PDB file of C-alpha atoms and ligand atoms in Angstrom:
ATOM      1  CA  MET A   3      -3.833   7.339 -20.554  1.00  0.00           C
ATOM      2  CA  GLY A   4      -6.977  10.204 -21.158  1.00  0.00           C
ATOM      3  CA  ALA A   5      -8.350  10.849 -17.444  1.00  0.00           C
ATOM      4  CA  GLU A   6      -5.858  11.954 -14.554  1.00  0.00           C
ATOM      5  CA  TYR A   7      -3.613   8.594 -13.263  1.00  0.00           C
ATOM      6  CA  HIS A   8      -4.130   9.737  -9.740  1.00  0.00           C
ATOM      7  CA  LYS A   9      -4.421  12.636  -7.529  1.00  0.00           C
ATOM      8  CA  PRO A  10      -1.578  12.837  -4.774  1.00  0.00           C
ATOM      9  CA  VAL A  11      -2.944  12.625  -1.179  1.00  0.00           C
ATOM     10  CA  MET A  12      -1.454  15.100   1.166  1.00  0.00           C
ATOM     11  CA  LEU A  13       0.777  16.186  -1.111  1.00  0.00           C
ATOM     12  CA  THR A  14       2.284  19.377   0.920  1.00  0.00           C
ATOM     13  CA  GLU A  15       1.844  17.169   3.991  1.00  0.00           C
ATOM     14  CA  CYS A  16       4.211  14.646   2.712  1.00  0.00           C
ATOM     15  CA  ILE A  17       6.761  16.640   1.394  1.00  0.00           C
ATOM     16  CA  GLU A  18       6.873  18.869   4.336  1.00  0.00           C
ATOM     17  CA  GLY A  19       7.214  15.412   6.005  1.00  0.00           C
ATOM     18  CA  LEU A  20      10.381  14.539   4.144  1.00  0.00           C
ATOM     19  CA  ALA A  21      12.333  18.025   4.889  1.00  0.00           C
ATOM     20  CA  ILE A  22      14.134  17.644   1.925  1.00  0.00           C
ATOM     21  CA  LYS A  23      17.588  18.544   1.295  1.00  0.00           C
ATOM     22  CA  PRO A  24      18.175  20.044  -2.192  1.00  0.00           C
ATOM     23  CA  GLN A  25      21.521  17.393  -3.009  1.00  0.00           C
ATOM     24  CA  GLY A  26      20.234  14.607  -1.175  1.00  0.00           C
ATOM     25  CA  ILE A  27      18.917  11.015  -1.802  1.00  0.00           C
ATOM     26  CA  TYR A  28      15.428   9.841  -1.924  1.00  0.00           C
ATOM     27  CA  VAL A  29      12.862   7.019  -2.585  1.00  0.00           C
ATOM     28  CA  ASP A  30       9.560   6.725  -3.440  1.00  0.00           C
ATOM     29  CA  ILE A  31       8.167   3.366  -3.243  1.00  0.00           C
ATOM     30  CA  THR A  32       5.073   3.900  -4.435  1.00  0.00           C
ATOM     31  CA  PHE A  33       5.559   6.003  -7.674  1.00  0.00           C
ATOM     32  CA  GLY A  34       1.754   5.508  -9.227  1.00  0.00           C
ATOM     33  CA  GLY A  35       1.109   8.337 -11.402  1.00  0.00           C
ATOM     34  CA  GLY A  36       4.350  10.241  -9.992  1.00  0.00           C
ATOM     35  CA  GLY A  37       2.332  12.353  -8.332  1.00  0.00           C
ATOM     36  CA  HIS A  38       4.882  12.555  -5.306  1.00  0.00           C
ATOM     37  CA  SER A  39       7.680  11.845  -7.066  1.00  0.00           C
ATOM     38  CA  LYS A  40       7.485  14.970  -9.509  1.00  0.00           C
ATOM     39  CA  ALA A  41       7.101  17.446  -6.602  1.00  0.00           C
ATOM     40  CA  ILE A  42      10.248  15.567  -4.810  1.00  0.00           C
ATOM     41  CA  LEU A  43      11.875  16.099  -8.167  1.00  0.00           C
ATOM     42  CA  ASP A  44      11.109  19.575  -8.314  1.00  0.00           C
ATOM     43  CA  LYS A  45      12.925  20.131  -4.708  1.00  0.00           C
ATOM     44  CA  LEU A  46      16.208  18.477  -5.690  1.00  0.00           C
ATOM     45  CA  ASP A  47      19.249  20.131  -7.039  1.00  0.00           C
ATOM     46  CA  GLY A  48      22.113  17.786  -7.418  1.00  0.00           C
ATOM     47  CA  GLY A  49      20.310  14.744  -5.260  1.00  0.00           C
ATOM     48  CA  LEU A  50      18.533  12.200  -6.726  1.00  0.00           C
ATOM     49  CA  LEU A  51      15.213  10.416  -6.484  1.00  0.00           C
ATOM     50  CA  ILE A  52      14.788   6.586  -7.026  1.00  0.00           C
ATOM     51  CA  ALA A  53      11.349   5.461  -7.253  1.00  0.00           C
ATOM     52  CA  PHE A  54       9.612   1.951  -7.321  1.00  0.00           C
ATOM     53  CA  ASP A  55       6.264   0.315  -8.607  1.00  0.00           C
ATOM     54  CA  GLN A  56       5.555  -2.983  -9.307  1.00  0.00           C
ATOM     55  CA  ASP A  57       2.688  -2.191 -11.717  1.00  0.00           C
ATOM     56  CA  LYS A  58       3.572  -1.994 -15.586  1.00  0.00           C
ATOM     57  CA  ASP A  59       1.366   0.767 -16.431  1.00  0.00           C
ATOM     58  CA  ALA A  60       3.280   3.051 -13.271  1.00  0.00           C
ATOM     59  CA  ALA A  61       6.344   1.848 -15.280  1.00  0.00           C
ATOM     60  CA  LYS A  62       5.207   3.459 -18.418  1.00  0.00           C
ATOM     61  CA  GLU A  63       4.517   6.643 -16.377  1.00  0.00           C
ATOM     62  CA  ALA A  64       7.913   6.813 -15.105  1.00  0.00           C
ATOM     63  CA  GLU A  65       9.107   6.680 -18.544  1.00  0.00           C
ATOM     64  CA  LYS A  66       7.794  10.018 -19.359  1.00  0.00           C
ATOM     65  CA  ILE A  67      10.225  11.645 -16.547  1.00  0.00           C
ATOM     66  CA  GLN A  68      13.552  11.896 -18.273  1.00  0.00           C
ATOM     67  CA  GLN A  69      15.660  13.901 -15.492  1.00  0.00           C
ATOM     68  CA  ARG A  70      18.869  12.617 -14.836  1.00  0.00           C
ATOM     69  CA  SER A  71      18.109  13.053 -11.014  1.00  0.00           C
ATOM     70  CA  PHE A  72      15.707  10.255 -11.499  1.00  0.00           C
ATOM     71  CA  LYS A  73      15.678   6.728 -11.574  1.00  0.00           C
ATOM     72  CA  PHE A  74      12.737   3.842 -11.651  1.00  0.00           C
ATOM     73  CA  CYS A  75      13.057   0.312 -10.451  1.00  0.00           C
ATOM     74  CA  HIS A  76       9.920  -1.503 -11.919  1.00  0.00           C
ATOM     75  CA  SER A  77       9.838  -4.092  -8.859  1.00  0.00           C
ATOM     76  CA  ASN A  78       8.253  -4.597  -5.597  1.00  0.00           C
ATOM     77  CA  PHE A  79       9.488  -2.451  -2.953  1.00  0.00           C
ATOM     78  CA  ARG A  80      10.147  -4.859  -0.643  1.00  0.00           C
ATOM     79  CA  TYR A  81      13.543  -5.398  -2.613  1.00  0.00           C
ATOM     80  CA  LEU A  82      14.215  -2.215  -1.505  1.00  0.00           C
ATOM     81  CA  LYS A  83      17.582  -2.512   0.488  1.00  0.00           C
ATOM     82  CA  ASN A  84      18.559  -5.241  -2.214  1.00  0.00           C
ATOM     83  CA  TYR A  85      18.503  -2.649  -4.974  1.00  0.00           C
ATOM     84  CA  LEU A  86      19.702   0.445  -3.410  1.00  0.00           C
ATOM     85  CA  HIS A  87      22.860  -1.590  -2.379  1.00  0.00           C
ATOM     86  CA  TYR A  88      23.213  -3.467  -5.663  1.00  0.00           C
ATOM     87  CA  ASN A  89      23.465   0.001  -7.117  1.00  0.00           C
ATOM     88  CA  GLY A  90      25.633   1.330  -4.647  1.00  0.00           C
ATOM     89  CA  VAL A  91      23.493   3.499  -2.342  1.00  0.00           C
ATOM     90  CA  MET A  92      24.207   2.596   0.983  1.00  0.00           C
ATOM     91  CA  LYS A  93      21.975   4.936   2.693  1.00  0.00           C
ATOM     92  CA  VAL A  94      19.295   7.629   1.662  1.00  0.00           C
ATOM     93  CA  ASP A  95      18.100  10.938   2.969  1.00  0.00           C
ATOM     94  CA  GLY A  96      14.272   9.976   3.205  1.00  0.00           C
ATOM     95  CA  ILE A  97      11.609   7.725   1.925  1.00  0.00           C
ATOM     96  CA  LEU A  98       8.208   8.037   0.838  1.00  0.00           C
ATOM     97  CA  ALA A  99       5.321   5.521   1.008  1.00  0.00           C
ATOM     98  CA  ASP A 100       2.024   6.092  -0.131  1.00  0.00           C
ATOM     99  CA  LEU A 101       0.596   2.527   0.087  1.00  0.00           C
ATOM    100  CA  GLY A 102      -2.419   0.709  -1.759  1.00  0.00           C
ATOM    101  CA  ILE A 103      -3.626   1.202  -5.192  1.00  0.00           C
ATOM    102  CA  SER A 104      -3.935   4.061  -7.390  1.00  0.00           C
ATOM    103  CA  SER A 105      -6.810   5.655  -9.072  1.00  0.00           C
ATOM    104  CA  HIS A 106      -5.801   4.492 -12.511  1.00  0.00           C
ATOM    105  CA  GLN A 107      -5.586   1.031 -10.757  1.00  0.00           C
ATOM    106  CA  ILE A 108      -9.342   1.058  -9.478  1.00  0.00           C
ATOM    107  CA  ASP A 109     -10.576   2.984 -12.626  1.00  0.00           C
ATOM    108  CA  SER A 110      -9.126   0.061 -15.131  1.00  0.00           C
ATOM    109  CA  PRO A 111     -12.082  -2.670 -15.474  1.00  0.00           C
ATOM    110  CA  GLU A 112      -9.758  -4.906 -16.879  1.00  0.00           C
ATOM    111  CA  ARG A 113      -7.718  -5.139 -13.285  1.00  0.00           C
ATOM    112  CA  GLY A 114     -10.598  -6.228 -11.389  1.00  0.00           C
ATOM    113  CA  PHE A 115     -10.273  -3.985  -8.237  1.00  0.00           C
ATOM    114  CA  SER A 116     -13.306  -1.971  -8.317  1.00  0.00           C
ATOM    115  CA  THR A 117     -16.586  -3.094  -7.707  1.00  0.00           C
ATOM    116  CA  ARG A 118     -18.204  -0.606 -10.050  1.00  0.00           C
ATOM    117  CA  PHE A 119     -17.166  -2.546 -13.412  1.00  0.00           C
ATOM    118  CA  GLU A 120     -17.669  -6.101 -14.448  1.00  0.00           C
ATOM    119  CA  GLY A 121     -14.214  -7.315 -14.994  1.00  0.00           C
ATOM    120  CA  PRO A 122     -12.238 -10.624 -14.426  1.00  0.00           C
ATOM    121  CA  LEU A 123     -11.328 -11.151 -10.471  1.00  0.00           C
ATOM    122  CA  ASP A 124      -7.821 -10.273 -10.844  1.00  0.00           C
ATOM    123  CA  MET A 125      -6.491  -7.744  -8.173  1.00  0.00           C
ATOM    124  CA  ARG A 126      -3.121  -7.792  -9.030  1.00  0.00           C
ATOM    125  CA  MET A 127      -0.730  -4.976  -8.443  1.00  0.00           C
ATOM    126  CA  ASP A 128       2.086  -7.083 -10.096  1.00  0.00           C
ATOM    127  CA  GLN A 129       0.623  -8.126 -13.460  1.00  0.00           C
ATOM    128  CA  LYS A 130       3.012 -11.121 -13.473  1.00  0.00           C
ATOM    129  CA  ASN A 131       1.847 -12.496 -10.031  1.00  0.00           C
ATOM    130  CA  PRO A 132       0.776 -15.819 -10.374  1.00  0.00           C
ATOM    131  CA  LEU A 133      -1.924 -15.325  -7.936  1.00  0.00           C
ATOM    132  CA  THR A 134      -5.274 -13.503  -8.860  1.00  0.00           C
ATOM    133  CA  ALA A 135      -8.302 -12.783  -6.479  1.00  0.00           C
ATOM    134  CA  SER A 136      -9.897 -15.516  -8.924  1.00  0.00           C
ATOM    135  CA  ARG A 137      -7.542 -18.421  -7.947  1.00  0.00           C
ATOM    136  CA  LEU A 138      -7.316 -17.478  -4.320  1.00  0.00           C
ATOM    137  CA  LEU A 139     -11.163 -17.683  -3.845  1.00  0.00           C
ATOM    138  CA  ASN A 140     -11.289 -21.159  -5.870  1.00  0.00           C
ATOM    139  CA  GLU A 141      -8.376 -22.600  -4.492  1.00  0.00           C
ATOM    140  CA  SER A 142      -8.131 -21.256  -1.005  1.00  0.00           C
ATOM    141  CA  SER A 143      -9.717 -23.661   2.027  1.00  0.00           C
ATOM    142  CA  GLU A 144     -12.575 -22.249   3.765  1.00  0.00           C
ATOM    143  CA  GLU A 145     -10.715 -21.256   7.027  1.00  0.00           C
ATOM    144  CA  ASN A 146      -8.377 -19.182   4.950  1.00  0.00           C
ATOM    145  CA  LEU A 147     -11.080 -17.120   3.375  1.00  0.00           C
ATOM    146  CA  HIS A 148     -12.620 -16.960   6.960  1.00  0.00           C
ATOM    147  CA  LYS A 149      -9.396 -15.370   7.877  1.00  0.00           C
ATOM    148  CA  ILE A 150      -8.634 -13.150   5.169  1.00  0.00           C
ATOM    149  CA  PHE A 151     -12.530 -11.915   4.942  1.00  0.00           C
ATOM    150  CA  GLY A 152     -12.329 -11.164   8.745  1.00  0.00           C
ATOM    151  CA  MET A 153      -8.934  -9.561   8.972  1.00  0.00           C
ATOM    152  CA  TYR A 154      -8.420  -7.893   6.497  1.00  0.00           C
ATOM    153  CA  GLY A 155     -11.978  -7.045   5.351  1.00  0.00           C
ATOM    154  CA  GLU A 156     -13.177  -6.747   8.655  1.00  0.00           C
ATOM    155  CA  ILE A 157     -16.753  -7.674   8.034  1.00  0.00           C
ATOM    156  CA  LYS A 158     -18.758  -9.725  10.475  1.00  0.00           C
ATOM    157  CA  ASN A 159     -19.981 -12.621   9.133  1.00  0.00           C
ATOM    158  CA  ALA A 160     -16.568 -13.742   7.367  1.00  0.00           C
ATOM    159  CA  LYS A 161     -17.108 -17.057   8.459  1.00  0.00           C
ATOM    160  CA  THR A 162     -20.746 -17.440   6.507  1.00  0.00           C
ATOM    161  CA  LEU A 163     -19.523 -15.838   3.264  1.00  0.00           C
ATOM    162  CA  ALA A 164     -16.420 -18.107   3.621  1.00  0.00           C
ATOM    163  CA  LYS A 165     -18.726 -20.953   3.562  1.00  0.00           C
ATOM    164  CA  LEU A 166     -21.088 -19.449   0.707  1.00  0.00           C
ATOM    165  CA  VAL A 167     -18.021 -18.690  -1.408  1.00  0.00           C
ATOM    166  CA  THR A 168     -16.926 -22.520  -1.192  1.00  0.00           C
ATOM    167  CA  GLN A 169     -20.030 -23.651  -1.197  1.00  0.00           C
ATOM    168  CA  GLU A 170     -20.918 -21.540  -4.791  1.00  0.00           C
ATOM    169  CA  ARG A 171     -17.469 -22.585  -6.227  1.00  0.00           C
ATOM    170  CA  GLY A 172     -18.404 -26.172  -6.359  1.00  0.00           C
ATOM    171  CA  ARG A 173     -21.147 -25.390  -8.812  1.00  0.00           C
ATOM    172  CA  LYS A 174     -19.144 -22.736 -10.839  1.00  0.00           C
ATOM    173  CA  LYS A 175     -15.893 -21.236 -10.789  1.00  0.00           C
ATOM    174  CA  LEU A 176     -15.557 -17.748  -9.822  1.00  0.00           C
ATOM    175  CA  GLU A 177     -13.992 -15.910 -12.410  1.00  0.00           C
ATOM    176  CA  GLU A 178     -16.259 -12.456 -12.850  1.00  0.00           C
ATOM    177  CA  ILE A 179     -16.744 -10.037 -10.604  1.00  0.00           C
ATOM    178  CA  SER A 180     -20.596  -9.921 -11.235  1.00  0.00           C
ATOM    179  CA  HIS A 181     -20.683 -13.453 -10.145  1.00  0.00           C
ATOM    180  CA  LEU A 182     -18.894 -12.510  -6.694  1.00  0.00           C
ATOM    181  CA  ILE A 183     -21.047  -9.107  -6.378  1.00  0.00           C
ATOM    182  CA  ASP A 184     -23.943 -12.155  -6.881  1.00  0.00           C
ATOM    183  CA  ILE A 185     -22.818 -14.067  -3.794  1.00  0.00           C
ATOM    184  CA  LEU A 186     -21.921 -10.695  -1.783  1.00  0.00           C
ATOM    185  CA  LYS A 187     -25.714  -9.566  -2.241  1.00  0.00           C
ATOM    186  CA  SER A 188     -27.115 -12.219  -0.347  1.00  0.00           C
ATOM    187  CA  VAL A 189     -25.059 -12.054   2.850  1.00  0.00           C
ATOM    188  CA  ALA A 190     -24.564  -8.216   2.572  1.00  0.00           C
ATOM    189  CA  PRO A 191     -25.881  -6.228   5.579  1.00  0.00           C
ATOM    190  CA  ARG A 192     -29.465  -4.253   4.200  1.00  0.00           C
ATOM    191  CA  GLY A 193     -28.928  -0.538   3.206  1.00  0.00           C
ATOM    192  CA  LYS A 194     -24.956  -1.391   3.562  1.00  0.00           C
ATOM    193  CA  GLU A 195     -24.234  -3.181   0.477  1.00  0.00           C
ATOM    194  CA  PHE A 196     -21.447  -1.194  -1.301  1.00  0.00           C
ATOM    195  CA  LYS A 197     -19.394  -0.639   2.136  1.00  0.00           C
ATOM    196  CA  TYR A 198     -19.711  -4.344   2.298  1.00  0.00           C
ATOM    197  CA  TYR A 199     -18.630  -5.241  -1.286  1.00  0.00           C
ATOM    198  CA  ALA A 200     -15.881  -2.382  -0.998  1.00  0.00           C
ATOM    199  CA  GLN A 201     -14.380  -4.514   2.396  1.00  0.00           C
ATOM    200  CA  VAL A 202     -14.616  -8.002   0.823  1.00  0.00           C
ATOM    201  CA  PHE A 203     -12.581  -6.353  -2.356  1.00  0.00           C
ATOM    202  CA  GLN A 204     -10.128  -4.770  -0.193  1.00  0.00           C
ATOM    203  CA  ALA A 205      -9.613  -8.396   1.840  1.00  0.00           C
ATOM    204  CA  LEU A 206      -9.018  -9.821  -1.204  1.00  0.00           C
ATOM    205  CA  ARG A 207      -6.780  -7.324  -2.811  1.00  0.00           C
ATOM    206  CA  ILE A 208      -4.535  -7.509   0.284  1.00  0.00           C
ATOM    207  CA  GLU A 209      -3.793 -11.058   0.446  1.00  0.00           C
ATOM    208  CA  VAL A 210      -3.380 -11.115  -3.839  1.00  0.00           C
ATOM    209  CA  ASN A 211      -0.568  -8.325  -3.024  1.00  0.00           C
ATOM    210  CA  GLN A 212       0.658  -9.790   0.401  1.00  0.00           C
ATOM    211  CA  GLU A 213       0.305  -6.272   1.429  1.00  0.00           C
ATOM    212  CA  MET A 214       0.716  -6.822   5.404  1.00  0.00           C
ATOM    213  CA  GLN A 215       3.751  -8.609   4.882  1.00  0.00           C
ATOM    214  CA  VAL A 216       5.490  -6.607   2.088  1.00  0.00           C
ATOM    215  CA  LEU A 217       4.741  -3.356   4.422  1.00  0.00           C
ATOM    216  CA  GLU A 218       6.685  -5.385   7.432  1.00  0.00           C
ATOM    217  CA  ASP A 219       9.295  -6.854   5.022  1.00  0.00           C
ATOM    218  CA  PHE A 220      10.146  -2.856   3.903  1.00  0.00           C
ATOM    219  CA  LEU A 221       9.734  -1.531   7.190  1.00  0.00           C
ATOM    220  CA  MET A 222      11.937  -3.422   8.723  1.00  0.00           C
ATOM    221  CA  GLN A 223      14.735  -2.513   5.972  1.00  0.00           C
ATOM    222  CA  CYS A 224      14.190   1.208   6.694  1.00  0.00           C
ATOM    223  CA  ALA A 225      16.392   1.757   9.833  1.00  0.00           C
ATOM    224  CA  ALA A 226      19.324   0.062   7.795  1.00  0.00           C
ATOM    225  CA  VAL A 227      18.812   2.068   4.671  1.00  0.00           C
ATOM    226  CA  ILE A 228      17.812   5.564   6.350  1.00  0.00           C
ATOM    227  CA  ASN A 229      20.567   8.006   7.126  1.00  0.00           C
ATOM    228  CA  GLU A 230      20.544   9.900  10.769  1.00  0.00           C
ATOM    229  CA  ASP A 231      18.404  12.499  10.679  1.00  0.00           C
ATOM    230  CA  GLY A 232      16.728  11.071   7.321  1.00  0.00           C
ATOM    231  CA  ARG A 233      12.805  10.750   7.696  1.00  0.00           C
ATOM    232  CA  LEU A 234      10.480   8.141   6.930  1.00  0.00           C
ATOM    233  CA  VAL A 235       6.875   9.327   6.030  1.00  0.00           C
ATOM    234  CA  VAL A 236       4.016   6.928   5.150  1.00  0.00           C
ATOM    235  CA  MET A 237       0.774   7.045   3.900  1.00  0.00           C
ATOM    236  CA  SER A 238      -1.838   4.247   4.917  1.00  0.00           C
ATOM    237  CA  TYR A 239      -5.632   3.671   4.272  1.00  0.00           C
ATOM    238  CA  HIS A 240      -6.151   0.657   6.618  1.00  0.00           C
ATOM    239  CA  SER A 241      -5.982   0.636  10.116  1.00  0.00           C
ATOM    240  CA  LEU A 242      -3.784  -2.726  10.265  1.00  0.00           C
ATOM    241  CA  GLU A 243      -1.305  -0.937   8.290  1.00  0.00           C
ATOM    242  CA  ASP A 244      -1.482   2.235  10.097  1.00  0.00           C
ATOM    243  CA  ARG A 245      -1.016   0.031  13.055  1.00  0.00           C
ATOM    244  CA  MET A 246       2.162  -1.678  11.835  1.00  0.00           C
ATOM    245  CA  VAL A 247       3.474   1.797  10.734  1.00  0.00           C
ATOM    246  CA  LYS A 248       2.740   3.024  14.510  1.00  0.00           C
ATOM    247  CA  ASN A 249       4.002   0.277  16.184  1.00  0.00           C
ATOM    248  CA  PHE A 250       7.016   0.237  13.890  1.00  0.00           C
ATOM    249  CA  ILE A 251       7.642   3.913  14.490  1.00  0.00           C
ATOM    250  CA  GLN A 252       7.379   3.514  18.394  1.00  0.00           C
ATOM    251  CA  THR A 253       9.678   0.260  18.948  1.00  0.00           C
ATOM    252  CA  GLY A 254      11.418  -0.433  15.893  1.00  0.00           C
ATOM    253  CA  LYS A 255       9.235  -3.658  15.285  1.00  0.00           C
ATOM    254  CA  VAL A 256       5.822  -4.295  13.938  1.00  0.00           C
ATOM    255  CA  PHE A 257       4.469  -6.483  16.382  1.00  0.00           C
ATOM    256  CA  GLY A 258       5.493  -6.571  19.816  1.00  0.00           C
ATOM    257  CA  GLU A 259       7.456  -4.515  22.763  1.00  0.00           C
ATOM    258  CA  LEU A 260      10.000  -1.689  22.972  1.00  0.00           C
ATOM    259  CA  GLU A 261      13.466  -3.491  23.729  1.00  0.00           C
ATOM    260  CA  LYS A 262      15.941  -1.908  25.943  1.00  0.00           C
ATOM    261  CA  ASP A 263      19.970  -1.852  26.015  1.00  0.00           C
ATOM    262  CA  PHE A 264      21.486  -3.053  28.687  1.00  0.00           C
ATOM    263  CA  PHE A 265      21.140   0.430  30.500  1.00  0.00           C
ATOM    264  CA  GLY A 266      17.763   0.893  29.951  1.00  0.00           C
ATOM    265  CA  ASN A 267      17.848   3.180  27.130  1.00  0.00           C
ATOM    266  CA  PRO A 268      15.121   2.277  24.619  1.00  0.00           C
ATOM    267  CA  MET A 269      16.557   0.607  21.118  1.00  0.00           C
ATOM    268  CA  ARG A 270      14.085   2.672  18.663  1.00  0.00           C
ATOM    269  CA  PRO A 271      15.797   3.439  15.747  1.00  0.00           C
ATOM    270  CA  PHE A 272      13.414   6.377  15.079  1.00  0.00           C
ATOM    271  CA  GLU A 273      11.296   9.238  16.445  1.00  0.00           C
ATOM    272  CA  ALA A 274       7.824  10.286  15.937  1.00  0.00           C
ATOM    273  CA  ILE A 275       7.907  13.619  14.341  1.00  0.00           C
ATOM    274  CA  THR A 276       3.964  13.368  14.217  1.00  0.00           C
ATOM    275  CA  ARG A 277       2.265  11.648  17.931  1.00  0.00           C
ATOM    276  CA  LYS A 278      -0.562  11.433  16.183  1.00  0.00           C
ATOM    277  CA  PRO A 279      -1.180  10.813  12.374  1.00  0.00           C
ATOM    278  CA  VAL A 280      -1.843  13.611  10.102  1.00  0.00           C
ATOM    279  CA  GLU A 281      -5.411  13.837   8.344  1.00  0.00           C
ATOM    280  CA  ALA A 282      -6.210  15.166   5.064  1.00  0.00           C
ATOM    281  CA  SER A 283      -8.139  18.841   5.256  1.00  0.00           C
ATOM    282  CA  GLU A 284     -12.031  18.898   4.766  1.00  0.00           C
ATOM    283  CA  GLU A 285     -11.197  20.694   1.687  1.00  0.00           C
ATOM    284  CA  GLU A 286      -8.755  18.180   0.109  1.00  0.00           C
ATOM    285  CA  VAL A 287     -11.453  15.488   1.131  1.00  0.00           C
ATOM    286  CA  LYS A 288     -14.037  17.378  -0.532  1.00  0.00           C
ATOM    287  CA  GLU A 289     -12.235  17.524  -3.741  1.00  0.00           C
ATOM    288  CA  ASN A 290     -10.405  13.840  -3.385  1.00  0.00           C
ATOM    289  CA  ASN A 291     -12.624  11.693  -1.953  1.00  0.00           C
ATOM    290  CA  ARG A 292      -9.802   8.916  -1.614  1.00  0.00           C
ATOM    291  CA  ALA A 293      -7.953  11.178   1.124  1.00  0.00           C
ATOM    292  CA  ARG A 294     -10.562  10.596   3.810  1.00  0.00           C
ATOM    293  CA  SER A 295      -8.951   7.626   5.284  1.00  0.00           C
ATOM    294  CA  ALA A 296      -5.043   8.224   4.417  1.00  0.00           C
ATOM    295  CA  LYS A 297      -3.277   8.708   7.959  1.00  0.00           C
ATOM    296  CA  LEU A 298       0.263  10.159   6.961  1.00  0.00           C
ATOM    297  CA  ARG A 299       3.059   9.389  10.129  1.00  0.00           C
ATOM    298  CA  ILE A 300       6.408  10.964   9.856  1.00  0.00           C
ATOM    299  CA  ALA A 301       9.334   9.727  11.722  1.00  0.00           C
ATOM    300  CA  LYS A 302      13.362  10.837  11.830  1.00  0.00           C
ATOM    301  CA  LYS A 303      15.985   8.484  12.278  1.00  0.00           C
ATOM    302  CA  ILE A 304      17.629   8.661  15.123  1.00  0.00           C
TER     303      ILE A 304
HETATM  304  C1  SAM B 430      -1.451   5.178  -4.104  1.00  0.00           C
HETATM  305  S1  SAM B 430      -0.390   4.543  -5.291  1.00  0.00           S
HETATM  306  C2  SAM B 430       0.705   5.776  -5.227  1.00  0.00           C
HETATM  307  C3  SAM B 430       0.212   7.270  -6.089  1.00  0.00           C
HETATM  308  C4  SAM B 430       1.733   8.116  -6.081  1.00  0.00           C
HETATM  309  N1  SAM B 430       2.048   8.848  -4.716  1.00  0.00           N
HETATM  310  C5  SAM B 430       1.317   9.491  -6.698  1.00  0.00           C
HETATM  311  O1  SAM B 430       1.043  10.419  -6.413  1.00  0.00           O
HETATM  312  O2  SAM B 430       0.605   9.028  -8.161  1.00  0.00           O
HETATM  313  C6  SAM B 430       0.486   3.273  -5.245  1.00  0.00           C
HETATM  314  C7  SAM B 430       1.250   2.664  -6.081  1.00  0.00           C
HETATM  315  O3  SAM B 430       2.069   1.630  -5.302  1.00  0.00           O
HETATM  316  C8  SAM B 430       2.223   0.704  -6.174  1.00  0.00           C
HETATM  317  N2  SAM B 430       2.577  -0.494  -5.341  1.00  0.00           N
HETATM  318  C9  SAM B 430       1.790  -0.771  -3.925  1.00  0.00           C
HETATM  319  N3  SAM B 430       2.537  -2.065  -3.372  1.00  0.00           N
HETATM  320  C10 SAM B 430       3.637  -1.803  -3.984  1.00  0.00           C
HETATM  321  C11 SAM B 430       4.530  -2.955  -3.600  1.00  0.00           C
HETATM  322  N4  SAM B 430       4.956  -3.543  -2.919  1.00  0.00           N
HETATM  323  N5  SAM B 430       5.808  -2.712  -4.348  1.00  0.00           N
HETATM  324  C12 SAM B 430       5.740  -1.726  -5.211  1.00  0.00           C
HETATM  325  N6  SAM B 430       4.645  -0.918  -5.837  1.00  0.00           N
HETATM  326  C13 SAM B 430       3.912  -1.024  -4.757  1.00  0.00           C
HETATM  327  C14 SAM B 430       0.967   0.653  -6.531  1.00  0.00           C
HETATM  328  O4  SAM B 430       1.026  -0.247  -7.943  1.00  0.00           O
HETATM  329  C15 SAM B 430       0.454   1.692  -7.080  1.00  0.00           C
HETATM  330  O5  SAM B 430       1.049   2.498  -8.320  1.00  0.00           O
END
């Protein structure tokens, strides 16, 4: 694979957050290059680690781990509960999620995630997904693109950009990154072009991979599969994701309010271990720029 696949972010903090019992069962739902998974395996003695990743490059990385205490599931983590139950695992002692994409994915020009290289407008984490960024840009309605750019990219001129994209695709289909960047150049705020490109790419990536929907699906399964006192450790890189995780830990739902039972007791399945999200240290950010936007939340099943 040449260069390092991915440098794990807040490795110590995540492992501490899982409070690993050597004989416990753990799940890493975002294997990537396996940095976190390997650290979990090091702490197990008689336990089991199940890891998920939908990317076939990550699946190849996982093949390198031959320990019997390791099982890999090449699939979307939205199928967590089904997979566990199908394999006779009813409950686990902790789950780690390190959301988003790996450095390997960003640094592979043919995957189309990076604004830095020429390549296809692809952006799929799962190479079997029929929806690519190119299809999204060429086939989505102007209103939908407006919503995607505004909500997931948080750019101010989302409406103008959506209009421009729909005009431009009438002239020539959007297939290459350079074509999209040419369009973005004309509407990006002066001096902040690269940030703008990154925000638009992030928005497209989130939609292509349905990242908000799968995060919701996953969180809603956690209460049913984590043992009492078991840990939920989630690291996110986008404010909307962090808000969903925070809401879920506080209320048991990603949107909406905390429900109370007949006696007025809160019905939340988890209790926050860290009230505020944990952030990477200055030293780590200096060494690994990707850590700069990471927010880590840790909760315990009640
Ligand atoms: C930030 S990387 C994880 C890096 C990993 N912790 C490490 O130390 O190498 C996120 C990984 O999760 C995978 N992923 C993201 N969303 C997923 C989903 N819904 N289902 C399965 N895998 C997913 C991506 O393909 C990527 O490889």
